[in-house]
mmCIF file of C-alpha atoms in Angstrom:
data_model
loop_
_atom_site.group_PDB
_atom_site.id
_atom_site.type_symbol
_atom_site.label_atom_id
_atom_site.label_comp_id
_atom_site.label_asym_id
_atom_site.label_seq_id
_atom_site.Cartn_x
_atom_site.Cartn_y
_atom_site.Cartn_z
ATOM 1 C CA MET A 1 89.877 103.379 80.320
ATOM 2 C CA ALA A 2 90.349 102.791 76.572
ATOM 3 C CA ARG A 3 86.884 101.261 76.308
ATOM 4 C CA ARG A 4 85.320 104.115 78.259
ATOM 5 C CA LEU A 5 87.003 106.651 75.994
ATOM 6 C CA GLY A 6 85.789 104.693 72.991
ATOM 7 C CA ARG A 7 82.219 104.830 74.283
ATOM 8 C CA LEU A 8 82.655 108.513 75.067
ATOM 9 C CA PHE A 9 83.828 109.116 71.504
ATOM 10 C CA LYS A 10 80.752 107.380 70.098
ATOM 11 C CA ASP A 11 78.352 109.172 72.418
ATOM 12 C CA VAL A 12 79.733 112.564 71.478
ATOM 13 C CA GLN A 13 79.389 111.764 67.795
ATOM 14 C CA ARG A 14 75.783 110.626 68.234
ATOM 15 C CA LEU A 15 74.690 113.540 70.411
ATOM 16 C CA VAL A 16 76.068 116.266 68.169
ATOM 17 C CA SER A 17 75.338 114.374 64.905
ATOM 18 C CA LEU A 18 78.908 114.501 63.710
ATOM 19 C CA SER A 19 79.564 113.473 60.133
ATOM 20 C CA SER A 20 82.833 112.773 58.379
ATOM 21 C CA VAL A 21 84.318 115.647 56.391
ATOM 22 C CA ASN A 22 84.877 115.489 52.659
ATOM 23 C CA THR A 23 88.527 114.561 52.802
ATOM 24 C CA PRO A 24 90.285 111.280 51.938
ATOM 25 C CA LEU A 25 91.608 111.020 55.480
ATOM 26 C CA SER A 26 88.263 111.327 57.245
ATOM 27 C CA HIS A 27 87.414 108.647 59.769
ATOM 28 C CA PRO A 28 83.937 107.135 59.494
ATOM 29 C CA VAL A 29 81.337 108.146 62.038
ATOM 30 C CA ILE A 30 80.713 105.320 64.507
ATOM 31 C CA GLN A 31 77.026 105.228 65.422
ATOM 32 C CA ALA A 32 76.043 103.588 68.694
ATOM 33 C CA PRO A 33 73.326 103.786 71.360
ATOM 34 C CA VAL A 34 73.986 106.174 74.233
ATOM 35 C CA HIS A 35 75.606 104.332 77.138
ATOM 36 C CA ARG A 36 75.144 105.142 80.813
ATOM 37 C CA PHE A 37 78.498 105.672 82.474
ATOM 38 C CA THR A 38 78.993 104.133 85.870
ATOM 39 C CA GLY A 39 82.228 105.995 86.551
ATOM 40 C CA GLY A 40 81.521 109.384 88.101
ATOM 41 C CA SER A 41 84.677 110.981 86.708
ATOM 42 C CA VAL A 42 83.844 109.899 83.149
ATOM 43 C CA ARG A 43 80.311 111.303 83.427
ATOM 44 C CA THR A 44 81.662 114.553 84.836
ATOM 45 C CA ASN A 45 84.185 114.901 82.037
ATOM 46 C CA PHE A 46 81.497 114.138 79.483
ATOM 47 C CA MET A 47 79.125 116.816 80.802
ATOM 48 C CA ARG A 48 81.937 119.354 81.008
ATOM 49 C CA ALA A 49 82.935 118.506 77.460
ATOM 50 C CA LEU A 50 79.395 119.095 76.211
ATOM 51 C CA LYS A 51 79.350 122.571 77.757
ATOM 52 C CA GLU A 52 82.603 123.412 75.975
ATOM 53 C CA LEU A 53 81.439 121.940 72.648
ATOM 54 C CA PRO A 54 80.392 125.109 70.749
ATOM 55 C CA SER A 55 83.712 126.907 71.193
ATOM 56 C CA ALA A 56 85.728 123.746 70.581
ATOM 57 C CA LEU A 57 83.945 122.957 67.323
ATOM 58 C CA SER A 58 84.432 126.487 66.040
ATOM 59 C CA SER A 59 88.216 126.466 66.416
ATOM 60 C CA LYS A 60 90.352 125.458 63.459
ATOM 61 C CA PRO A 61 93.418 123.228 63.801
ATOM 62 C CA ARG A 62 96.747 124.367 62.399
ATOM 63 C CA ASP A 63 97.432 123.009 58.932
ATOM 64 C CA PHE A 64 101.116 122.013 58.864
ATOM 65 C CA SER A 65 101.096 121.452 55.095
ATOM 66 C CA LEU A 66 101.051 125.183 54.365
ATOM 67 C CA PRO A 67 104.327 127.050 53.652
ATOM 68 C CA ASN A 68 106.294 128.555 56.527
ATOM 69 C CA SER A 69 109.492 130.592 56.837
ATOM 70 C CA SER A 70 111.719 127.482 57.063
ATOM 71 C CA TRP A 71 110.868 126.243 53.576
ATOM 72 C CA GLY A 72 113.786 126.555 51.174
ATOM 73 C CA PRO A 73 113.649 127.534 47.470
ATOM 74 C CA GLU A 74 113.355 123.921 46.220
ATOM 75 C CA MET A 75 110.553 123.174 48.690
ATOM 76 C CA MET A 76 108.650 126.277 47.590
ATOM 77 C CA ARG A 77 109.259 125.630 43.888
ATOM 78 C CA LEU A 78 107.846 122.110 44.044
ATOM 79 C CA TYR A 79 104.980 123.217 46.280
ATOM 80 C CA GLU A 80 103.964 125.930 43.822
ATOM 81 C CA HIS A 81 104.298 123.478 40.916
ATOM 82 C CA TYR A 82 101.796 120.993 42.352
ATOM 83 C CA ASN A 83 99.596 123.545 44.094
ATOM 84 C CA SER A 84 99.084 125.368 40.791
ATOM 85 C CA GLN A 85 97.557 122.162 39.432
ATOM 86 C CA CYS A 86 94.979 121.898 42.222
ATOM 87 C CA GLU A 87 92.806 124.537 40.573
ATOM 88 C CA MET A 88 92.787 125.291 36.867
ATOM 89 C CA GLU A 89 91.352 128.197 34.905
ATOM 90 C CA THR A 90 89.296 127.538 31.777
ATOM 91 C CA GLU A 91 89.456 129.601 28.593
ATOM 92 C CA GLY A 92 86.352 131.412 29.779
ATOM 93 C CA GLY A 93 88.114 132.485 32.952
ATOM 94 C CA GLU A 94 86.223 130.100 35.218
ATOM 95 C CA LYS A 95 88.052 128.078 37.842
ATOM 96 C CA GLN A 96 87.704 124.325 38.140
ATOM 97 C CA LYS A 97 89.346 121.512 40.052
ATOM 98 C CA GLY A 98 92.689 120.378 38.706
ATOM 99 C CA PRO A 99 94.185 116.868 38.642
ATOM 100 C CA TRP A 100 95.985 117.286 41.982
ATOM 101 C CA LYS A 101 94.678 117.961 45.478
ATOM 102 C CA ARG A 102 96.699 119.178 48.455
ATOM 103 C CA LEU A 103 96.028 117.215 51.628
ATOM 104 C CA PRO A 104 95.827 119.142 54.911
ATOM 105 C CA SER A 105 98.081 117.913 57.719
ATOM 106 C CA TYR A 106 97.368 118.220 61.445
ATOM 107 C CA ASN A 107 99.214 117.089 64.558
ATOM 108 C CA ARG A 108 96.572 114.444 65.284
ATOM 109 C CA ILE A 109 94.643 112.137 62.957
ATOM 110 C CA LEU A 110 91.517 112.792 65.052
ATOM 111 C CA LYS A 111 91.420 116.345 63.723
ATOM 112 C CA PHE A 112 90.439 115.106 60.263
ATOM 113 C CA ALA A 113 86.977 114.258 61.625
ATOM 114 C CA THR A 114 84.254 116.839 62.075
ATOM 115 C CA GLY A 115 84.615 118.084 65.644
ATOM 116 C CA GLY A 116 88.082 116.554 65.794
ATOM 117 C CA VAL A 117 89.622 119.551 67.579
ATOM 118 C CA TYR A 118 87.166 118.947 70.398
ATOM 119 C CA LEU A 119 87.627 115.168 70.408
ATOM 120 C CA SER A 120 91.405 115.485 70.535
ATOM 121 C CA LYS A 121 91.060 117.355 73.828
ATOM 122 C CA ILE A 122 89.283 114.465 75.565
ATOM 123 C CA ILE A 123 90.897 111.402 73.968
ATOM 124 C CA GLN A 124 94.595 111.083 74.910
ATOM 125 C CA SER A 125 94.888 114.885 74.894
ATOM 126 C CA LYS A 126 98.702 114.872 75.124
ATOM 127 C CA ALA A 127 99.159 112.615 72.093
ATOM 128 C CA ARG A 128 100.729 114.085 68.940
ATOM 129 C CA LEU A 129 101.403 112.718 65.478
ATOM 130 C CA PHE A 130 105.032 111.567 65.347
ATOM 131 C CA THR A 131 105.934 113.699 62.320
ATOM 132 C CA ARG A 132 104.153 116.818 63.633
ATOM 133 C CA ASN A 133 105.260 117.018 67.272
ATOM 134 C CA ILE A 134 108.116 119.537 67.011
ATOM 135 C CA ARG A 135 107.095 123.185 67.146
ATOM 136 C CA ASP A 136 110.314 124.674 65.748
ATOM 137 C CA PRO A 137 109.689 125.143 61.982
ATOM 138 C CA GLY A 138 112.267 123.411 59.823
ATOM 139 C CA ALA A 139 113.843 121.436 62.674
ATOM 140 C CA ALA A 140 112.558 118.022 61.647
ATOM 141 C CA PHE A 141 109.825 116.906 59.255
ATOM 142 C CA GLU A 142 108.665 119.596 56.829
ATOM 143 C CA TYR A 143 106.423 118.096 54.173
ATOM 144 C CA VAL A 144 103.269 118.452 52.112
ATOM 145 C CA LEU A 145 101.315 115.795 50.211
ATOM 146 C CA PHE A 146 99.343 116.006 46.977
ATOM 147 C CA VAL A 147 97.127 113.261 45.518
ATOM 148 C CA ASN A 148 95.979 112.588 41.990
ATOM 149 C CA SER A 149 92.882 110.387 42.163
ATOM 150 C CA GLU A 150 92.631 109.851 38.417
ATOM 151 C CA GLU A 151 96.200 108.559 38.116
ATOM 152 C CA GLN A 152 96.039 106.936 41.591
ATOM 153 C CA LYS A 153 99.273 108.642 42.589
ATOM 154 C CA CYS A 154 100.510 110.587 45.583
ATOM 155 C CA VAL A 155 103.548 112.861 45.859
ATOM 156 C CA CYS A 156 105.211 114.295 48.934
ATOM 157 C CA ILE A 157 107.669 117.192 49.048
ATOM 158 C CA PHE A 158 109.900 116.630 52.065
ATOM 159 C CA GLN A 159 112.550 118.902 53.569
ATOM 160 C CA ALA A 160 114.673 117.186 56.232
ATOM 161 C CA GLY A 161 115.616 119.270 59.286
ATOM 162 C CA HIS A 162 118.749 119.161 61.434
ATOM 163 C CA LEU A 163 117.125 117.030 64.151
ATOM 164 C CA LEU A 164 116.865 114.072 61.763
ATOM 165 C CA GLU A 165 120.593 113.379 61.500
ATOM 166 C CA GLY A 166 121.895 109.830 61.296
ATOM 167 C CA PRO A 167 125.251 109.581 59.494
ATOM 168 C CA PRO A 168 127.065 112.939 59.891
ATOM 169 C CA GLY A 169 125.374 115.527 57.712
ATOM 170 C CA HIS A 170 122.750 113.113 56.415
ATOM 171 C CA VAL A 171 119.226 111.969 57.274
ATOM 172 C CA HIS A 172 118.724 108.983 59.574
ATOM 173 C CA GLY A 173 117.404 105.892 57.780
ATOM 174 C CA GLY A 174 114.595 105.604 60.317
ATOM 175 C CA ALA A 175 113.430 109.135 59.517
ATOM 176 C CA ILE A 176 113.358 108.234 55.823
ATOM 177 C CA ALA A 177 111.346 105.104 56.627
ATOM 178 C CA THR A 178 108.951 107.219 58.703
ATOM 179 C CA MET A 179 108.270 109.487 55.757
ATOM 180 C CA ILE A 180 107.851 106.573 53.360
ATOM 181 C CA ASP A 181 105.368 104.962 55.756
ATOM 182 C CA THR A 182 103.552 108.298 56.119
ATOM 183 C CA VAL A 183 103.249 108.853 52.381
ATOM 184 C CA THR A 184 102.335 105.304 51.352
ATOM 185 C CA GLY A 185 99.982 104.958 54.319
ATOM 186 C CA THR A 186 98.214 108.195 53.439
ATOM 187 C CA HIS A 187 97.958 107.102 49.822
ATOM 188 C CA ALA A 188 96.536 103.717 50.832
ATOM 189 C CA THR A 189 94.009 105.495 53.065
ATOM 190 C CA VAL A 190 92.917 107.678 50.157
ATOM 191 C CA LEU A 191 92.428 104.558 48.045
ATOM 192 C CA SER A 192 90.991 102.119 50.594
ATOM 193 C CA GLY A 193 89.872 103.967 53.723
ATOM 194 C CA PRO A 194 91.459 103.341 57.157
ATOM 195 C CA VAL A 195 94.478 101.013 56.917
ATOM 196 C CA MET A 196 97.417 99.746 58.957
ATOM 197 C CA THR A 197 100.916 98.969 57.688
ATOM 198 C CA ALA A 198 101.496 95.222 57.250
ATOM 199 C CA ASN A 199 104.829 95.298 55.424
ATOM 200 C CA LEU A 200 107.373 97.924 54.384
ATOM 201 C CA ASN A 201 110.334 96.771 52.272
ATOM 202 C CA ILE A 202 112.861 99.573 51.688
ATOM 203 C CA ASN A 203 115.972 99.477 49.505
ATOM 204 C CA TYR A 204 118.238 102.437 50.316
ATOM 205 C CA ARG A 205 120.202 103.620 47.268
ATOM 206 C CA SER A 206 121.947 106.840 48.341
ATOM 207 C CA PRO A 207 121.989 109.038 51.471
ATOM 208 C CA ILE A 208 119.923 112.227 51.779
ATOM 209 C CA PRO A 209 121.808 115.364 52.910
ATOM 210 C CA LEU A 210 120.329 117.225 55.878
ATOM 211 C CA GLY A 211 118.401 120.320 54.836
ATOM 212 C CA SER A 212 117.818 119.076 51.313
ATOM 213 C CA THR A 213 114.427 118.686 49.658
ATOM 214 C CA VAL A 214 113.392 115.337 48.196
ATOM 215 C CA LEU A 215 110.350 114.045 46.369
ATOM 216 C CA LEU A 216 108.481 110.911 47.429
ATOM 217 C CA GLU A 217 106.320 109.441 44.669
ATOM 218 C CA SER A 218 103.777 106.797 45.606
ATOM 219 C CA SER A 219 101.727 104.720 43.152
ATOM 220 C CA LEU A 220 99.144 101.957 43.446
ATOM 221 C CA ASP A 221 100.289 98.499 42.347
ATOM 222 C CA LYS A 222 97.106 96.542 43.032
ATOM 223 C CA LYS A 223 94.253 95.901 45.467
ATOM 224 C CA GLU A 224 93.188 92.453 46.637
ATOM 225 C CA GLY A 225 90.334 92.332 49.141
ATOM 226 C CA ARG A 226 91.574 94.022 52.324
ATOM 227 C CA LYS A 227 95.093 94.353 50.887
ATOM 228 C CA THR A 228 96.451 97.469 49.176
ATOM 229 C CA PHE A 229 99.877 97.214 47.525
ATOM 230 C CA ILE A 230 101.843 100.434 47.044
ATOM 231 C CA SER A 231 105.229 101.335 45.515
ATOM 232 C CA CYS A 232 107.230 104.412 46.488
ATOM 233 C CA LYS A 233 110.371 106.041 45.123
ATOM 234 C CA VAL A 234 112.386 108.775 46.839
ATOM 235 C CA THR A 235 114.441 111.032 44.564
ATOM 236 C CA ASN A 236 116.201 114.375 44.757
ATOM 237 C CA ALA A 237 114.216 117.463 43.738
ATOM 238 C CA ASP A 238 114.821 117.142 39.990
ATOM 239 C CA GLY A 239 114.484 113.352 39.916
ATOM 240 C CA SER A 240 118.040 112.723 38.699
ATOM 241 C CA LYS A 241 119.118 110.696 41.758
ATOM 242 C CA VAL A 242 117.231 107.849 43.456
ATOM 243 C CA HIS A 243 117.590 107.731 47.233
ATOM 244 C CA SER A 244 115.366 104.724 47.943
ATOM 245 C CA GLU A 245 112.784 102.364 46.468
ATOM 246 C CA THR A 246 110.000 100.751 48.486
ATOM 247 C CA THR A 247 107.158 98.273 48.234
ATOM 248 C CA ALA A 248 104.456 98.391 50.901
ATOM 249 C CA LEU A 249 101.416 96.389 51.938
ATOM 250 C CA PHE A 250 98.488 97.834 53.889
ATOM 251 C CA LEU A 251 95.465 96.103 55.389
ATOM 252 C CA SER A 252 92.056 97.755 55.663
ATOM 253 C CA ILE A 253 90.810 97.999 59.247
ATOM 254 C CA ASN A 254 87.742 98.959 61.250
ATOM 255 C CA VAL A 255 88.862 102.129 63.019
ATOM 256 C CA SER A 256 86.491 101.471 65.946
ATOM 257 C CA HIS A 257 88.788 98.617 67.006
ATOM 258 C CA LEU A 258 91.542 101.150 67.638
ATOM 259 C CA LEU A 259 89.300 103.464 69.634
ATOM 260 C CA LEU A 260 87.914 100.609 71.730
ATOM 261 C CA GLY A 261 91.343 99.103 72.329
ATOM 262 C CA GLY A 262 90.371 95.823 70.659
#
């Protein structure tokens, strides 16, 4: 089934001439000859999907990185600080790109590709990104990422919800690790294209209170062939307390291997 879905994914991309969007998290388009499906159900699903294509491509996925009613004052303050640096105004009153760029965030990685809303409906349609699978705003992972390509840095503003408790009143260490992996992995993807985590070494310094807002700062250490080495520090909102320090290693991959189950 995984291989059939992989072929289906490639056929859809070829037939509708999909191209990757201009975003660091875009997946490359996988070009391939059109295959003839021997399974009747797969062919039927494919033809039905083609009929639904126009409406599916026109719909826009929800961007979870935008502010919602659960965001506290510290979350909003930091968001506005970095978001204000995404677009700058010149002395002449003209607007130009700033040093930082906000990254959109969807509940499936597939949705970063052109036509991804449609593709997500036919490839493991019930799947959801781990950090974006709870509908109740503020209950778990509330976060937004910004990247600075010139400085090769990435920052994440993270507000931890009540469902992430580990020690009483504090965030579970696994939830912290999840966010560190998310931030460093996204940063590595911006720098090197599709990657997978090879190593994550976390030193926990102090616990994070539930409901608080913290800042995750990721920076590039070096790149060696397929390897991308990243460092990440988690601090409180004003940077006066360090909650954890991390080194991470990511390996560049061919994303078609994931889709084909190889």
